[in-house]
Amino acid sequence: VSEEMCLGTYESFVSLHPSHVELFLHTGDAHGSHCAEPFAIPSAELRDTKDDIMDLLEEARNQLARGGPSADGAWSRKELAPGCWDRLLEALR
């Protein structure tokens, strides 16, 4: 923006596309074609983060195998949801 100010962005998103998940799993590789300079995050913390994300991806896979969020009631209308929420969900079905 100027000599005194710099703007940056950080994207923290991994889609469910197999090639994106595969690339994510190579984050922090010490050897091979995906190896990069050391990250600011310690290796143990990166490993924990990967484990947490894999758990969430497995939960999403299992939910989709059961028919998706609406099949197991996960998307029921909450008290604070706008009145149009039910109509939007119905239009998506």
XYZ file of N, CA and C in Angstrom, residues 5-89:
255
model
N 3.414 0.686 4.973
C 2.343 -0.257 5.249
C 2.313 -1.371 4.201
N 2.110 -2.563 4.667
C 2.033 -3.717 3.776
C 0.768 -4.504 4.107
N 0.078 -4.956 3.098
C -1.097 -5.788 3.296
C -0.786 -7.207 2.829
N -1.302 -8.168 3.547
C -1.122 -9.555 3.166
C -2.395 -10.327 3.428
N -2.480 -11.493 2.858
C -3.646 -12.342 3.087
C -3.188 -13.731 3.454
N -4.077 -14.458 4.061
C -3.816 -15.839 4.418
C -5.086 -16.619 4.165
N -4.985 -17.653 3.380
C -6.156 -18.469 3.079
C -6.015 -19.806 3.785
N -7.002 -20.140 4.566
C -6.979 -21.392 5.298
C -8.170 -22.227 4.852
N -8.031 -22.830 3.692
C -9.129 -23.608 3.134
C -8.550 -24.774 2.353
N -9.056 -25.950 2.601
C -8.701 -27.128 1.820
C -10.014 -27.710 1.318
N -10.181 -27.715 0.000
C -11.413 -28.293 -0.539
C -11.347 -29.812 -0.395
N -12.440 -30.474 -0.669
C -12.485 -31.927 -0.579
C -12.003 -32.609 -1.854
N -11.555 -31.832 -2.826
C -11.042 -32.441 -4.051
C -9.807 -33.270 -3.697
N -9.739 -34.518 -4.155
C -8.630 -35.404 -3.772
C -7.239 -34.819 -4.008
N -7.040 -34.094 -5.106
C -5.706 -33.536 -5.355
C -5.368 -32.428 -4.357
N -6.384 -31.681 -3.895
C -6.137 -30.636 -2.907
C -5.818 -31.247 -1.545
N -6.555 -32.295 -1.180
C -6.286 -32.981 0.081
C -4.895 -33.592 0.044
N -4.542 -34.207 -1.080
C -3.203 -34.805 -1.227
C -2.116 -33.749 -1.047
N -2.283 -32.594 -1.678
C -1.296 -31.518 -1.543
C -1.212 -31.049 -0.095
N -2.360 -30.886 0.547
C -2.366 -30.477 1.954
C -1.589 -31.467 2.818
N -1.769 -32.755 2.553
C -1.098 -33.777 3.364
C 0.422 -33.729 3.209
N 0.898 -33.099 2.140
C 2.345 -32.957 1.942
C 2.905 -31.686 2.582
N 2.045 -30.874 3.180
C 2.518 -29.656 3.849
C 3.549 -30.042 4.904
N 4.699 -29.410 4.852
C 5.739 -29.671 5.845
C 6.628 -30.858 5.525
N 6.487 -31.470 4.333
C 7.366 -32.577 3.968
C 8.824 -32.140 4.055
N 9.654 -32.989 4.630
C 11.080 -32.684 4.764
C 11.858 -33.099 3.524
N 11.281 -33.994 2.712
C 11.962 -34.493 1.518
C 10.971 -34.597 0.374
N 11.479 -34.640 -0.837
C 10.631 -34.855 -2.001
C 10.238 -33.569 -2.698
N 9.386 -33.723 -3.696
C 9.032 -32.582 -4.548
C 8.210 -31.518 -3.832
N 7.592 -31.856 -2.705
C 6.778 -30.883 -1.968
C 7.554 -30.196 -0.848
N 8.818 -30.536 -0.706
C 9.635 -29.968 0.369
C 9.846 -28.471 0.130
N 9.676 -27.686 1.163
C 9.880 -26.240 1.091
C 10.678 -25.808 2.321
N 10.978 -24.546 2.390
C 11.679 -24.025 3.563
C 10.881 -24.347 4.822
N 11.551 -24.434 5.960
C 10.824 -24.715 7.212
C 9.729 -23.680 7.469
N 8.653 -24.140 8.030
C 7.524 -23.266 8.342
C 7.707 -22.648 9.721
N 6.941 -21.615 10.002
C 6.989 -20.988 11.319
C 6.335 -21.886 12.361
N 5.437 -22.743 11.936
C 4.740 -23.618 12.864
C 5.634 -24.833 13.167
N 5.801 -25.187 14.426
C 6.619 -26.358 14.767
C 6.032 -27.642 14.177
N 6.894 -28.586 13.839
C 6.471 -29.833 13.196
C 5.396 -30.563 13.990
N 5.552 -30.634 15.307
C 4.571 -31.340 16.142
C 3.201 -30.659 16.065
N 3.197 -29.334 16.052
C 1.931 -28.598 15.959
C 1.289 -28.793 14.590
N 2.105 -28.817 13.534
C 1.592 -29.066 12.195
C 0.985 -30.469 12.121
N 1.635 -31.435 12.720
C 1.127 -32.811 12.748
C -0.220 -32.868 13.473
N -0.317 -32.167 14.615
C -1.586 -32.121 15.359
C -2.692 -31.473 14.526
N -2.340 -30.397 13.827
C -3.312 -29.709 12.984
C -3.791 -30.635 11.870
N -2.864 -31.340 11.228
C -3.243 -32.287 10.170
C -4.174 -33.367 10.725
N -3.839 -33.884 11.904
C -4.689 -34.916 12.526
C -6.096 -34.389 12.774
N -6.192 -33.162 13.304
C -7.500 -32.559 13.566
C -8.298 -32.399 12.272
N -7.636 -31.922 11.229
C -8.323 -31.704 9.954
C -8.745 -33.030 9.342
N -7.902 -34.048 9.441
C -8.274 -35.362 8.907
C -9.492 -35.910 9.648
N -9.551 -35.689 10.971
C -10.736 -36.113 11.723
C -11.993 -35.428 11.195
N -11.891 -34.113 10.922
C -13.043 -33.368 10.405
C -13.428 -33.832 9.006
N -12.429 -34.114 8.159
C -12.726 -34.617 6.815
C -13.398 -35.984 6.878
N -12.956 -36.824 7.801
C -13.591 -38.134 7.961
C -15.031 -37.990 8.444
N -15.273 -37.049 9.359
C -16.642 -36.806 9.814
C -17.520 -36.324 8.666
N -16.988 -35.429 7.820
C -17.743 -34.937 6.666
C -18.044 -36.079 5.702
N -17.046 -36.931 5.444
C -17.256 -38.083 4.560
C -18.356 -38.989 5.106
N -18.311 -39.261 6.407
C -19.313 -40.133 7.019
C -20.708 -39.516 6.941
N -20.786 -38.205 7.163
C -22.074 -37.525 7.082
C -22.628 -37.596 5.661
N -21.763 -37.403 4.664
C -22.209 -37.494 3.266
C -22.656 -38.913 2.923
N -21.970 -39.913 3.480
C -22.349 -41.310 3.239
C -23.728 -41.614 3.825
N -24.115 -40.880 4.875
C -25.440 -41.063 5.492
C -26.513 -40.248 4.779
N -26.146 -39.509 3.726
C -27.133 -38.741 2.976
C -26.984 -37.240 3.113
N -25.957 -36.765 3.798
C -25.718 -35.335 3.921
C -26.294 -34.749 5.191
N -26.062 -33.458 5.399
C -26.477 -32.802 6.642
C -27.972 -32.868 6.911
N -28.782 -32.735 5.883
C -30.228 -32.711 6.127
C -30.764 -34.094 6.488
N -30.053 -35.154 6.095
C -30.521 -36.506 6.385
C -30.439 -36.852 7.863
N -29.438 -36.294 8.553
C -29.318 -36.622 9.982
C -29.757 -35.470 10.884
N -30.465 -34.485 10.330
C -31.030 -33.407 11.136
C -30.051 -32.328 11.553
N -28.837 -32.356 11.036
C -27.837 -31.367 11.446
C -28.214 -29.952 11.015
N -29.070 -29.823 9.997
C -29.413 -28.502 9.484
C -30.827 -28.070 9.868
N -31.298 -28.518 11.006
C -32.622 -28.058 11.422
C -32.568 -26.571 11.741
N -33.688 -25.889 11.549
C -33.727 -24.438 11.741
C -33.518 -24.093 13.205
N -32.586 -23.196 13.463
C -32.295 -22.731 14.823
C -33.187 -21.530 15.144
N -33.366 -21.273 16.434
C -34.218 -20.153 16.849
C -33.741 -18.822 16.287
N -32.418 -18.632 16.184
C -31.894 -17.340 15.750
C -31.755 -17.225 14.238
N -32.057 -18.298 13.511
C -31.944 -18.253 12.055
C -33.039 -17.364 11.487
N -32.737 -16.656 10.404
C -33.777 -15.814 9.798
C -34.941 -16.656 9.306
N -36.092 -16.035 9.195
C -37.290 -16.731 8.766
C -37.172 -17.342 7.382
N -36.291 -16.800 6.542
C -36.152 -17.315 5.178
C -35.280 -18.566 5.122
N -34.688 -18.953 6.235
C -33.777 -20.102 6.262
C -34.449 -21.373 5.737
N -35.641 -21.673 6.205
C -36.344 -22.878 5.772
C -36.627 -22.841 4.270
N -37.022 -21.671 3.757
C -37.293 -21.559 2.318
C -36.019 -21.765 1.505
N -34.899 -21.239 1.969
C -33.629 -21.420 1.266
C -33.224 -22.897 1.243
N -33.352 -23.561 2.383
C -33.023 -24.977 2.445
C -33.926 -25.798 1.529
